[in-house]
mmCIF file of C-alpha atoms in Angstrom:
data_model
loop_
_atom_site.group_PDB
_atom_site.id
_atom_site.type_symbol
_atom_site.label_atom_id
_atom_site.label_comp_id
_atom_site.label_asym_id
_atom_site.label_seq_id
_atom_site.Cartn_x
_atom_site.Cartn_y
_atom_site.Cartn_z
ATOM 1 C CA MET G 34 -72.948 7.174 22.625
ATOM 2 C CA SER G 35 -75.984 5.864 24.358
ATOM 3 C CA CYS G 36 -76.436 6.759 28.009
ATOM 4 C CA ALA G 37 -79.177 5.394 30.214
ATOM 5 C CA ALA G 38 -79.244 6.041 33.964
ATOM 6 C CA GLY G 39 -75.598 7.149 33.864
ATOM 7 C CA VAL G 40 -74.457 3.994 32.060
ATOM 8 C CA THR G 41 -72.640 4.449 28.766
ATOM 9 C CA VAL G 42 -73.522 1.825 26.169
ATOM 10 C CA LEU G 43 -70.805 0.922 23.689
ATOM 11 C CA TRP G 44 -71.250 -1.513 20.829
ATOM 12 C CA VAL G 45 -68.838 -4.404 20.325
ATOM 13 C CA ASP G 46 -68.193 -6.588 17.298
ATOM 14 C CA GLN G 47 -65.352 -8.702 16.027
ATOM 15 C CA VAL G 48 -63.853 -8.977 12.557
ATOM 16 C CA ARG G 49 -61.662 -11.799 11.339
ATOM 17 C CA SER G 50 -58.628 -10.655 9.432
ATOM 18 C CA PRO G 51 -55.411 -12.173 8.065
ATOM 19 C CA LEU G 52 -53.756 -10.837 11.240
ATOM 20 C CA GLY G 53 -56.184 -12.305 13.755
ATOM 21 C CA THR G 54 -59.593 -11.311 15.014
ATOM 22 C CA LEU G 55 -59.940 -7.594 15.648
ATOM 23 C CA THR G 56 -62.306 -6.223 18.292
ATOM 24 C CA ILE G 57 -64.345 -3.130 17.480
ATOM 25 C CA VAL G 58 -65.801 -0.925 20.230
ATOM 26 C CA ALA G 59 -68.046 1.873 19.005
ATOM 27 C CA ALA G 60 -70.213 4.640 20.364
ATOM 28 C CA ASP G 61 -73.275 5.648 18.383
ATOM 29 C CA ASP G 62 -71.225 8.232 16.494
ATOM 30 C CA ALA G 63 -67.550 7.197 16.632
ATOM 31 C CA LEU G 64 -65.053 4.365 16.765
ATOM 32 C CA CYS G 65 -63.628 4.128 20.307
ATOM 33 C CA ALA G 66 -61.378 1.084 19.962
ATOM 34 C CA LEU G 67 -60.086 -1.269 17.289
ATOM 35 C CA HIS G 68 -57.563 -3.793 18.550
ATOM 36 C CA PHE G 69 -55.767 -7.010 17.735
ATOM 37 C CA PRO G 70 -56.243 -9.926 20.144
ATOM 38 C CA VAL G 71 -52.899 -9.351 21.922
ATOM 39 C CA ALA G 72 -54.093 -5.946 23.133
ATOM 40 C CA ARG G 73 -57.605 -6.956 24.242
ATOM 41 C CA SER G 74 -57.026 -6.727 28.019
ATOM 42 C CA ARG G 75 -55.312 -3.334 27.650
ATOM 43 C CA MET G 76 -58.200 -2.130 25.477
ATOM 44 C CA LEU G 77 -60.810 -3.231 28.027
ATOM 45 C CA ALA G 78 -58.909 -1.550 30.870
ATOM 46 C CA ARG G 79 -58.705 1.674 28.877
ATOM 47 C CA ILE G 80 -62.426 1.581 28.018
ATOM 48 C CA SER G 81 -63.263 1.004 31.699
ATOM 49 C CA SER G 82 -61.107 3.945 32.789
ATOM 50 C CA ARG G 83 -62.619 6.273 30.168
ATOM 51 C CA PHE G 84 -66.196 5.180 30.818
ATOM 52 C CA PRO G 85 -66.498 4.169 34.493
ATOM 53 C CA ARG G 86 -70.091 2.994 34.085
ATOM 54 C CA VAL G 87 -70.027 1.209 30.750
ATOM 55 C CA ALA G 88 -72.132 -1.551 29.274
ATOM 56 C CA LEU G 89 -70.537 -3.351 26.340
ATOM 57 C CA LYS G 90 -73.224 -4.830 24.108
ATOM 58 C CA ARG G 91 -72.846 -6.916 20.991
ATOM 59 C CA ARG G 92 -74.014 -5.334 17.778
ATOM 60 C CA ARG G 93 -73.251 -6.614 14.335
ATOM 61 C CA ASP G 94 -71.246 -4.130 12.269
ATOM 62 C CA PRO G 95 -71.787 -1.016 14.431
ATOM 63 C CA ASN G 96 -71.817 2.106 12.248
ATOM 64 C CA GLY G 97 -70.545 0.024 9.328
ATOM 65 C CA TYR G 98 -67.069 -0.262 10.891
ATOM 66 C CA ALA G 99 -66.750 -4.034 10.457
ATOM 67 C CA ARG G 100 -67.598 -3.681 6.759
ATOM 68 C CA ARG G 101 -64.979 -0.939 6.415
ATOM 69 C CA VAL G 102 -62.302 -3.034 8.155
ATOM 70 C CA ARG G 103 -63.045 -5.917 5.765
ATOM 71 C CA ALA G 104 -62.823 -3.494 2.825
ATOM 72 C CA TYR G 105 -59.392 -2.346 4.034
ATOM 73 C CA PHE G 106 -58.147 -5.934 4.112
ATOM 74 C CA SER G 107 -59.629 -6.457 0.627
ATOM 75 C CA GLY G 108 -57.449 -3.646 -0.713
ATOM 76 C CA ASP G 109 -59.558 -0.506 -0.245
ATOM 77 C CA PHE G 110 -56.943 1.381 1.758
ATOM 78 C CA GLY G 111 -59.134 4.463 2.084
ATOM 79 C CA ALA G 112 -62.013 2.538 3.674
ATOM 80 C CA LEU G 113 -61.144 3.758 7.176
ATOM 81 C CA ASP G 114 -60.309 7.331 6.203
ATOM 82 C CA GLY G 115 -62.674 9.962 7.468
ATOM 83 C CA ILE G 116 -64.504 7.851 10.028
ATOM 84 C CA ALA G 117 -65.084 9.591 13.335
ATOM 85 C CA VAL G 118 -62.833 8.362 16.121
ATOM 86 C CA ASP G 119 -63.163 8.998 19.847
ATOM 87 C CA CYS G 120 -59.751 8.052 21.200
ATOM 88 C CA GLY G 121 -59.878 9.818 24.550
ATOM 89 C CA GLY G 122 -56.220 10.783 24.593
ATOM 90 C CA THR G 123 -54.362 13.765 25.945
ATOM 91 C CA SER G 124 -54.182 16.828 23.703
ATOM 92 C CA PHE G 125 -50.641 15.789 22.685
ATOM 93 C CA GLU G 126 -51.744 12.222 21.864
ATOM 94 C CA GLU G 127 -54.667 13.559 19.839
ATOM 95 C CA GLN G 128 -52.244 15.781 17.866
ATOM 96 C CA VAL G 129 -50.017 12.789 17.145
ATOM 97 C CA TRP G 130 -52.937 10.572 16.129
ATOM 98 C CA LYS G 131 -54.289 13.263 13.825
ATOM 99 C CA ALA G 132 -50.866 13.511 12.161
ATOM 100 C CA VAL G 133 -50.643 9.712 11.853
ATOM 101 C CA ARG G 134 -54.067 9.638 10.168
ATOM 102 C CA ALA G 135 -52.682 12.032 7.534
ATOM 103 C CA ILE G 136 -49.956 9.577 6.429
ATOM 104 C CA PRO G 137 -51.113 8.173 3.070
ATOM 105 C CA ALA G 138 -51.476 4.425 2.621
ATOM 106 C CA GLY G 139 -48.402 2.844 1.079
ATOM 107 C CA THR G 140 -46.054 5.386 2.642
ATOM 108 C CA THR G 141 -44.208 5.716 5.921
ATOM 109 C CA THR G 142 -42.791 8.461 8.074
ATOM 110 C CA THR G 143 -40.452 8.397 11.033
ATOM 111 C CA TYR G 144 -41.125 9.094 14.681
ATOM 112 C CA ARG G 145 -38.684 12.016 14.380
ATOM 113 C CA ASN G 146 -40.566 13.491 11.409
ATOM 114 C CA LEU G 147 -43.853 13.056 13.234
ATOM 115 C CA ALA G 148 -42.423 14.928 16.239
ATOM 116 C CA GLU G 149 -41.523 17.800 13.906
ATOM 117 C CA ILE G 150 -45.004 17.769 12.342
ATOM 118 C CA VAL G 151 -46.626 18.198 15.776
ATOM 119 C CA ARG G 152 -44.080 20.951 16.525
ATOM 120 C CA ARG G 153 -42.369 19.046 19.318
ATOM 121 C CA PRO G 154 -39.073 18.079 17.605
ATOM 122 C CA ARG G 155 -37.458 16.905 20.846
ATOM 123 C CA ALA G 156 -40.445 14.700 21.778
ATOM 124 C CA VAL G 157 -39.559 11.724 19.582
ATOM 125 C CA ARG G 158 -40.029 9.205 22.409
ATOM 126 C CA ALA G 159 -43.307 10.812 23.461
ATOM 127 C CA VAL G 160 -44.508 10.491 19.865
ATOM 128 C CA GLY G 161 -43.552 6.813 19.968
ATOM 129 C CA LEU G 162 -45.469 6.337 23.205
ATOM 130 C CA ALA G 163 -48.520 8.109 21.793
ATOM 131 C CA ASN G 164 -48.383 5.858 18.723
ATOM 132 C CA ALA G 165 -48.168 2.811 21.000
ATOM 133 C CA ARG G 166 -51.211 4.015 22.993
ATOM 134 C CA ASN G 167 -53.290 4.430 19.831
ATOM 135 C CA PRO G 168 -56.651 2.803 20.667
ATOM 136 C CA VAL G 169 -57.890 2.486 17.072
ATOM 137 C CA CYS G 170 -55.291 0.611 15.049
ATOM 138 C CA LEU G 171 -55.762 0.825 11.276
ATOM 139 C CA ALA G 172 -58.068 3.891 11.579
ATOM 140 C CA VAL G 173 -55.011 5.614 13.067
ATOM 141 C CA PRO G 174 -52.441 3.671 11.003
ATOM 142 C CA PHE G 175 -49.720 3.018 13.599
ATOM 143 C CA HIS G 176 -47.863 0.781 11.160
ATOM 144 C CA ARG G 177 -46.914 3.691 8.882
ATOM 145 C CA VAL G 178 -44.517 5.095 11.495
ATOM 146 C CA ILE G 179 -41.001 3.638 11.495
ATOM 147 C CA GLY G 180 -37.628 4.398 13.059
ATOM 148 C CA SER G 181 -35.272 7.003 11.618
ATOM 149 C CA ASP G 182 -32.912 4.165 10.752
ATOM 150 C CA ALA G 183 -35.678 2.684 8.526
ATOM 151 C CA HIS G 184 -36.174 -0.235 10.912
ATOM 152 C CA LEU G 185 -39.520 -1.319 12.221
ATOM 153 C CA LYS G 186 -39.884 -0.520 15.899
ATOM 154 C CA GLY G 187 -41.909 -2.375 18.514
ATOM 155 C CA THR G 188 -45.653 -2.247 18.563
ATOM 156 C CA GLN G 189 -48.284 -3.804 20.775
ATOM 157 C CA GLY G 190 -49.650 -5.692 17.771
ATOM 158 C CA GLY G 191 -46.279 -7.223 16.970
ATOM 159 C CA ILE G 192 -43.616 -6.304 14.422
ATOM 160 C CA TRP G 193 -44.855 -9.040 12.096
ATOM 161 C CA ARG G 194 -48.278 -7.324 11.889
ATOM 162 C CA LYS G 195 -46.667 -3.968 11.159
ATOM 163 C CA ARG G 196 -44.591 -5.530 8.376
ATOM 164 C CA TRP G 197 -47.633 -7.361 6.947
ATOM 165 C CA LEU G 198 -49.706 -4.158 6.884
ATOM 166 C CA LEU G 199 -46.965 -2.204 5.131
ATOM 167 C CA GLU G 200 -46.548 -4.966 2.544
ATOM 168 C CA HIS G 201 -50.338 -5.140 2.129
ATOM 169 C CA GLU G 202 -50.385 -1.416 1.321
ATOM 170 C CA GLY G 203 -47.415 -1.736 -1.037
ATOM 171 C CA ALA G 204 -45.108 0.474 1.032
ATOM 172 C CA PRO G 205 -41.380 0.254 0.324
ATOM 173 C CA SER G 206 -40.012 -2.501 2.512
ATOM 174 C CA PRO G 207 -38.293 -1.156 5.626
ATOM 175 C CA SER G 208 -35.569 -3.272 7.152
ATOM 176 C CA ALA G 209 -36.076 -5.052 10.446
ATOM 177 C CA ARG G 210 -33.517 -6.271 12.900
ATOM 178 C CA THR G 211 -35.977 -8.475 14.680
ATOM 179 C CA ARG G 212 -37.036 -11.823 13.339
ATOM 180 C CA ARG G 213 -40.476 -12.187 11.882
ATOM 181 C CA ARG G 214 -42.839 -13.440 14.546
ATOM 182 C CA ALA G 215 -45.454 -16.065 13.988
ATOM 183 C CA PRO G 216 -49.188 -15.404 14.354
ATOM 184 C CA GLY G 217 -50.181 -15.411 17.994
ATOM 185 C CA ASP G 218 -46.943 -13.666 18.938
#
């Protein structure tokens, strides 16, 4: 990331998608945030807390991330694999996010299984919270984690987005007790 006189410069772009406009925040070498519109204020607060002296500057397609997000929505489900992410989480959150990144497109796992993968089998709720705090949706595919009862569980992007993403990837359809929400939540 660029630093001048103690100010961290992060690059910002937006990408239109079938699920709304996503905001990208990138350092020179990593993706720091990728969020749906409903989470924009939370994303900005988190960026400000991580980088107290930050300058957000517009840059078209920083590090090729916008192109890769478009490729994902065009059906290239591996387009976001392997990109460097700088999430700024706790060591536990980073463990969870690394495990979530390992879930193949078109498949799902449960919060309980994820807790076992990170060797904290009793930390199911903490795994859920870490997934909810994920600052780089899609690059860390939050939508691939479902409840043990095969129901979709709440997400800051909305259940309807989670369902859409799973259908987009061709994952087996999990059930949902909540009604499908309209765009704009």
